[in-house]
PDB file of C-alpha atoms in Angstrom:
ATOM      1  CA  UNK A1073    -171.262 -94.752 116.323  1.00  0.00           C
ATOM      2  CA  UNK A1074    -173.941 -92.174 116.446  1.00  0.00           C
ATOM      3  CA  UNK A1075    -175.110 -88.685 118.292  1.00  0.00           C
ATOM      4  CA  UNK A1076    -175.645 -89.145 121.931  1.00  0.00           C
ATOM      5  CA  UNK A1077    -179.082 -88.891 122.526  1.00  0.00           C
ATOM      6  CA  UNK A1078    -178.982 -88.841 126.838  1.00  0.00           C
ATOM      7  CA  UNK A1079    -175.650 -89.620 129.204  1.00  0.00           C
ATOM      8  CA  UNK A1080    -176.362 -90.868 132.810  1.00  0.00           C
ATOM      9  CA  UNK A1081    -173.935 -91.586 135.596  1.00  0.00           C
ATOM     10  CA  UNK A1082    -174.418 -94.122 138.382  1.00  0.00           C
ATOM     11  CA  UNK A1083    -175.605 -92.426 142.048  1.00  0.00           C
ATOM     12  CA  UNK A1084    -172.130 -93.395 142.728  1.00  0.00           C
ATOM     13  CA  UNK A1085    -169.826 -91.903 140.200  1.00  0.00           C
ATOM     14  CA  UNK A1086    -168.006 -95.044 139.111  1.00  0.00           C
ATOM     15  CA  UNK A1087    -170.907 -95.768 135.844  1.00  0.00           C
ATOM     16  CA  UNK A1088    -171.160 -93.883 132.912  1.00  0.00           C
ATOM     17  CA  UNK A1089    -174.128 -94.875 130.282  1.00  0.00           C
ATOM     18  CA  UNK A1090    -174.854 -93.027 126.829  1.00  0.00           C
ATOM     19  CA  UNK A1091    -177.971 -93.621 125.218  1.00  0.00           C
ATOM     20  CA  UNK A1092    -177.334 -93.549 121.046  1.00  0.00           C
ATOM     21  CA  UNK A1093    -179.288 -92.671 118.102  1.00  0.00           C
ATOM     22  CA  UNK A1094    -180.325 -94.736 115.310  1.00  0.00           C
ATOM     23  CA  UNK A1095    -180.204 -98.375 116.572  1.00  0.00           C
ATOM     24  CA  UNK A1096    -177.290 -97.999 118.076  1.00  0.00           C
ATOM     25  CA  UNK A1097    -178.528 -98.756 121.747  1.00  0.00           C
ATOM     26  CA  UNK A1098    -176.820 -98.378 124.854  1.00  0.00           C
ATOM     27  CA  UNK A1099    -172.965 -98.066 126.295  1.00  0.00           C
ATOM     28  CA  UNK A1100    -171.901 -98.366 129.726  1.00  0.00           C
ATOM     29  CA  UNK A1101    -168.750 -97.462 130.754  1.00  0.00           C
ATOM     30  CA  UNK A1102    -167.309 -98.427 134.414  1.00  0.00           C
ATOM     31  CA  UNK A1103    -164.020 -96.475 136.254  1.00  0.00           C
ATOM     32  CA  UNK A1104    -161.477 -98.692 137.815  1.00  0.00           C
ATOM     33  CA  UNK A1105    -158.774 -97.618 139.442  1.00  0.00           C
ATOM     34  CA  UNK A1106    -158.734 -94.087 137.696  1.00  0.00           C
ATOM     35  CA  UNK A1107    -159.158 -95.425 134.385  1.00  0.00           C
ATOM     36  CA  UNK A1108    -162.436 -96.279 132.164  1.00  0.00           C
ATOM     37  CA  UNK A1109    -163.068 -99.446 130.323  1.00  0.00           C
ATOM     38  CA  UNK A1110    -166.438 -99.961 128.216  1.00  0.00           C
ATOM     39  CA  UNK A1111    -168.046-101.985 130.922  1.00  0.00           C
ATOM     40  CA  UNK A1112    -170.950-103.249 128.502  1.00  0.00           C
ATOM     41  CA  UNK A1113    -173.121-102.733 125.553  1.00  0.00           C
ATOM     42  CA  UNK A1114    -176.558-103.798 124.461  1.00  0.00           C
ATOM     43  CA  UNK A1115    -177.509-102.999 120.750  1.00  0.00           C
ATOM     44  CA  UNK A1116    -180.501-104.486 120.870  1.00  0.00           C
ATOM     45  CA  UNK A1117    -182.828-101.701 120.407  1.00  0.00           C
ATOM     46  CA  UNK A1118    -185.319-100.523 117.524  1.00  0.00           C
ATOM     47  CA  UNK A1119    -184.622 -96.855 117.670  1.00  0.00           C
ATOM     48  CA  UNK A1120    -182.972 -94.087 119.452  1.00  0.00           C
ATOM     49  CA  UNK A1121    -182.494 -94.345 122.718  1.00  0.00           C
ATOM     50  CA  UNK A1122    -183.833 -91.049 124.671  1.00  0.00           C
ATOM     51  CA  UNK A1123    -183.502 -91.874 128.487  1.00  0.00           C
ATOM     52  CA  UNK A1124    -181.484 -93.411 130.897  1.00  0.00           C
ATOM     53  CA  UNK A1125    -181.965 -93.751 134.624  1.00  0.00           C
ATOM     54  CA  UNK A1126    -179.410 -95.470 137.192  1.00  0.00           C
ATOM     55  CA  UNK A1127    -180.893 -97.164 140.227  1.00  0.00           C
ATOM     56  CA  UNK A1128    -178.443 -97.273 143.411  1.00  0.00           C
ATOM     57  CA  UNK A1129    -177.667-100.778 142.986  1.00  0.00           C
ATOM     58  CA  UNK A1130    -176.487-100.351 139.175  1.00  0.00           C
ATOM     59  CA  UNK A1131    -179.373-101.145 137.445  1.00  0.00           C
ATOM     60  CA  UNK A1132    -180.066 -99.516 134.165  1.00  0.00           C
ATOM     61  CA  UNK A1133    -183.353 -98.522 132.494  1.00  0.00           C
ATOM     62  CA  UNK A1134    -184.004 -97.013 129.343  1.00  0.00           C
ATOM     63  CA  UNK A1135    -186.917 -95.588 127.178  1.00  0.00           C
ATOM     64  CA  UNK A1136    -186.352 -96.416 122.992  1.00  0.00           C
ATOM     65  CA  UNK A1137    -188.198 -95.028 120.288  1.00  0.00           C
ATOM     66  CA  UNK A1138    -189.159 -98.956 119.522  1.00  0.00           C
ATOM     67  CA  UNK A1139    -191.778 -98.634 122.214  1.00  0.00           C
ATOM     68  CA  UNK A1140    -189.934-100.579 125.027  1.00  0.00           C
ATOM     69  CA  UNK A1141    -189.111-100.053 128.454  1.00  0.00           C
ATOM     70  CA  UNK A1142    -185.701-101.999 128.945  1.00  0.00           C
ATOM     71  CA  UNK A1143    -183.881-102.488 132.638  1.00  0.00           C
ATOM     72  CA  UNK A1144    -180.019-104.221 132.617  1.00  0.00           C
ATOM     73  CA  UNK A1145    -178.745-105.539 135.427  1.00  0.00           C
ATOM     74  CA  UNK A1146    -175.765-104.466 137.060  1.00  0.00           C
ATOM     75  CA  UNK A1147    -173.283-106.586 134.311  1.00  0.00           C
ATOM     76  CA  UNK A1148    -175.664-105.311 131.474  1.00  0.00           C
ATOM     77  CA  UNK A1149    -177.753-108.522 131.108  1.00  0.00           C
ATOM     78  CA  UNK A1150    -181.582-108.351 129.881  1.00  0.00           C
ATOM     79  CA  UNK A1151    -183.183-108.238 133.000  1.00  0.00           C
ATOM     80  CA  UNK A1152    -186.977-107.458 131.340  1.00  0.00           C
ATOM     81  CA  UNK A1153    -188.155-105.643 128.202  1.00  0.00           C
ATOM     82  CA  UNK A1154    -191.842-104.246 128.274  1.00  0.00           C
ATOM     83  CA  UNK A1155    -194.202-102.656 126.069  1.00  0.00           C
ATOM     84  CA  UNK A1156    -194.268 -99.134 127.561  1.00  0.00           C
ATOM     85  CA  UNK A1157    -198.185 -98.667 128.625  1.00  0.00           C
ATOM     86  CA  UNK A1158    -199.221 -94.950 128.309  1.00  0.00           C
ATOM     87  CA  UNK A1159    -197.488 -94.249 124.697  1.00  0.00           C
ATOM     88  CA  UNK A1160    -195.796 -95.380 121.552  1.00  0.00           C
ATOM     89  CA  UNK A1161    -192.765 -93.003 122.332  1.00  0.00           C
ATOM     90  CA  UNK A1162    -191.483 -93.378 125.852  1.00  0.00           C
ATOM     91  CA  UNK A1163    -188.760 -90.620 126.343  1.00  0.00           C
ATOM     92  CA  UNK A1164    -188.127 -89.775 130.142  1.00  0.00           C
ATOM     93  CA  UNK A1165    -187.322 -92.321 132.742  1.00  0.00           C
ATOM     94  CA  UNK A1166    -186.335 -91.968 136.346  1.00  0.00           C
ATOM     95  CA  UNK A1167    -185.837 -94.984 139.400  1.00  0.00           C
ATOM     96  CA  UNK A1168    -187.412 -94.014 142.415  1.00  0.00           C
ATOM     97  CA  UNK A1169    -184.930 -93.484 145.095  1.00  0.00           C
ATOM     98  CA  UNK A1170    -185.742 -96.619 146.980  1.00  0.00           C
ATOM     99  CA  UNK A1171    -185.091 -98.155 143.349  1.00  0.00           C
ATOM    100  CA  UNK A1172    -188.685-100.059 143.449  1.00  0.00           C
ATOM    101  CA  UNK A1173    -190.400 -98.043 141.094  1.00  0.00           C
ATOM    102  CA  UNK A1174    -189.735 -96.416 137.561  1.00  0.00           C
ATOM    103  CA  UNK A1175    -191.341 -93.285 136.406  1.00  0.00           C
ATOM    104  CA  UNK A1176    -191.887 -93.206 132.694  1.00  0.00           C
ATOM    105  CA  UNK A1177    -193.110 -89.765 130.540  1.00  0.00           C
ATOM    106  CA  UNK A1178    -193.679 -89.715 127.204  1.00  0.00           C
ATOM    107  CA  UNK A1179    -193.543 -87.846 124.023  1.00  0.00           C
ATOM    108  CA  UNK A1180    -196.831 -88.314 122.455  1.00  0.00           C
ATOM    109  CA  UNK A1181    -199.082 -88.247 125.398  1.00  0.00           C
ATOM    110  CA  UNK A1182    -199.974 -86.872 128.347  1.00  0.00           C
ATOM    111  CA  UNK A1183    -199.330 -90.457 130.084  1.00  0.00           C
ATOM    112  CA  UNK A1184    -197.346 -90.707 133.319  1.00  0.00           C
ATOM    113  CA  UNK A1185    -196.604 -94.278 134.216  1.00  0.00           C
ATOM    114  CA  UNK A1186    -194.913 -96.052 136.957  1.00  0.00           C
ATOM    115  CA  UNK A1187    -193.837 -99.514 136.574  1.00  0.00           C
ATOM    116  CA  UNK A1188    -192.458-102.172 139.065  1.00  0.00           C
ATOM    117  CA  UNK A1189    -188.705-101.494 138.748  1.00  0.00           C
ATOM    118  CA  UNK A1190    -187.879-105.527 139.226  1.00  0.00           C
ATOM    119  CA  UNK A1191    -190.415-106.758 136.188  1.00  0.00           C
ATOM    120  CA  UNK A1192    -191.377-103.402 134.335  1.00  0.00           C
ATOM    121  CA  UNK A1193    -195.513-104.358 134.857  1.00  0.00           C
ATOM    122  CA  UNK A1194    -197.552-101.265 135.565  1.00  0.00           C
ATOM    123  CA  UNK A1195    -198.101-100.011 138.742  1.00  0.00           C
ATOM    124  CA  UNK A1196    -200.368 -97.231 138.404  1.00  0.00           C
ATOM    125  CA  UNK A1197    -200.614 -94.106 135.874  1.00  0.00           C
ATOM    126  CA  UNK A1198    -200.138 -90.693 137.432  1.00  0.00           C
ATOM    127  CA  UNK A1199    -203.727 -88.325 137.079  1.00  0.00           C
ATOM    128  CA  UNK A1200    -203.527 -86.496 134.466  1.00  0.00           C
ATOM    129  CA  UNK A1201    -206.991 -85.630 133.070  1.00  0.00           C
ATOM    130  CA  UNK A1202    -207.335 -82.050 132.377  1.00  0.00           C
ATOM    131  CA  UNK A1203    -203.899 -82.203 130.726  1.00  0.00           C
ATOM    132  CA  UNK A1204    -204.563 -82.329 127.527  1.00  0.00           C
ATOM    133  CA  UNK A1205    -201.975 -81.208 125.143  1.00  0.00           C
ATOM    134  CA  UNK A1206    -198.606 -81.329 124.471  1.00  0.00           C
ATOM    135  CA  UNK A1207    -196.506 -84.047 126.541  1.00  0.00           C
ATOM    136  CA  UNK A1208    -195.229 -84.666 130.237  1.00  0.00           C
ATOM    137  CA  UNK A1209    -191.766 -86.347 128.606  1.00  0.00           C
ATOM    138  CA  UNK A1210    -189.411 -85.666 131.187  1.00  0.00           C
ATOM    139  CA  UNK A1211    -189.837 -87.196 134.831  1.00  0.00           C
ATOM    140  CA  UNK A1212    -187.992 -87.220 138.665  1.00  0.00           C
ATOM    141  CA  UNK A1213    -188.450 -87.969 142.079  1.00  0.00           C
ATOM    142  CA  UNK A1214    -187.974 -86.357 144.725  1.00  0.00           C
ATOM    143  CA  UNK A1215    -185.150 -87.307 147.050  1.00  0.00           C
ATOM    144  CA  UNK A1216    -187.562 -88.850 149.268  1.00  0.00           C
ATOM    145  CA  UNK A1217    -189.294 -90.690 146.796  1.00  0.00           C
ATOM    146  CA  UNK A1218    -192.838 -89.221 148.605  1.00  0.00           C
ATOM    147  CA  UNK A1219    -193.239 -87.084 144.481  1.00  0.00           C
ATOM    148  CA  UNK A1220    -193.067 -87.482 141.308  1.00  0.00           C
ATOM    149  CA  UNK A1221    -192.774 -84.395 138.987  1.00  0.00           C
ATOM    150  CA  UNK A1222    -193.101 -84.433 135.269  1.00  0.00           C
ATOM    151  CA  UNK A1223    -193.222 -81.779 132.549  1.00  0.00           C
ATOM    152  CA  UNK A1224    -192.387 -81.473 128.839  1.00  0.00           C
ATOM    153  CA  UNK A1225    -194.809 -79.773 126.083  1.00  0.00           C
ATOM    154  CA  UNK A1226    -197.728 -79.172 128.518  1.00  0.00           C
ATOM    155  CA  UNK A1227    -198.858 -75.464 127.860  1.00  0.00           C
ATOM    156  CA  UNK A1228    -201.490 -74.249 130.260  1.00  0.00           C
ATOM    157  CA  UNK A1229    -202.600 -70.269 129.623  1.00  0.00           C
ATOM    158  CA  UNK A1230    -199.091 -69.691 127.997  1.00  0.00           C
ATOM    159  CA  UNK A1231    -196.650 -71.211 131.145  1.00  0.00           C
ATOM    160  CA  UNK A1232    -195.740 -74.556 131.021  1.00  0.00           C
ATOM    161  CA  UNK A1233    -195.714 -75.937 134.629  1.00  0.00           C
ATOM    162  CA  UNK A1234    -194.295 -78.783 135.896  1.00  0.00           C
ATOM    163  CA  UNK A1235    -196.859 -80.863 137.419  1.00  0.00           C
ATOM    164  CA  UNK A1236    -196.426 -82.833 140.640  1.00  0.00           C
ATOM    165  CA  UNK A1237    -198.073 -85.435 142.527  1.00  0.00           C
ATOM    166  CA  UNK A1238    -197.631 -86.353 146.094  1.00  0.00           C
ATOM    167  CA  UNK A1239    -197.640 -90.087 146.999  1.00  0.00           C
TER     168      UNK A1239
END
């Protein structure tokens, strides 16, 4: 029903999940047997939806212009809904690989945050002082799970790095 703002596929292939714009929300789609069938939708969302991050197990999280932090369980039920911490625009999201954490950038800060990935309540906020312009918006993990890496709008001397923290 609108543009398609962020697509995500499940760590094993059989999960598809757009994230729309305007309110439009979320759409999951799952394979079966060769085929796809819409699996689930949630339109319960404020805003465009800009990120989408599968955990191993099927979970879904996603960042909405509205401000929240959302995570769906594996049938696309409301598993929490959070106030994102470090911004008003939350934009990239990424599970840990262990799928116990969620790493959270944002458009209108410099904020990193990682939030329990069962309840959404803060963990900890990556360091970022000295960065202080522009936006770290788009986060990952490394396949170990022992990083996190963000970057987005941060300029420093003309390069914009992406800036990494070990565990």
């Amino acid at each position: 029903p609108n543009v398609i703002n962020d697509l995500e596929v499940s760590p094993d292939g059989q999960r598809l999940a757009a994230g729309l714009g305007g309110s439009n929300g979320v759409r999951v789609w799952a394979r079966d047997t060769g085929d796809w069938r819409l699996a689930y939708e949630d339109i319960d969302y404020g805003g465009r939806v800009y990120g989408l991050s599968f955990a191993r197990d099927g979970r879904l999280a996603a960042t909405c212009e509205d401000g929240y932090v959302r995570l769906c369980d594996r049938d696309g039920g409301l598993a929490a809904k959070a106030k994102a911490p470090g911004g008003s625009d939350p934009y990239g999201i990424a599970f840990s690989p262990d799928g116990r954490r969620i790493a959270v950038g944002y458009t209108d800060s410099t904020c990193v945050d990682v939030l329990d990935a069962a309840s959404l309540t803060p963990l900890f906020a990556a360091e970022t002082s000295g960065i202080d312009n522009g936006d770290l918006s788009s986060v990952a993990w490394s396949a170990d799970g022992a990083r996190l890496a963000a970057a987005g709008l941060y300029n420093a001397g003309g390069l914009w790095p992406i800036v990494v923290w070990d565990e």
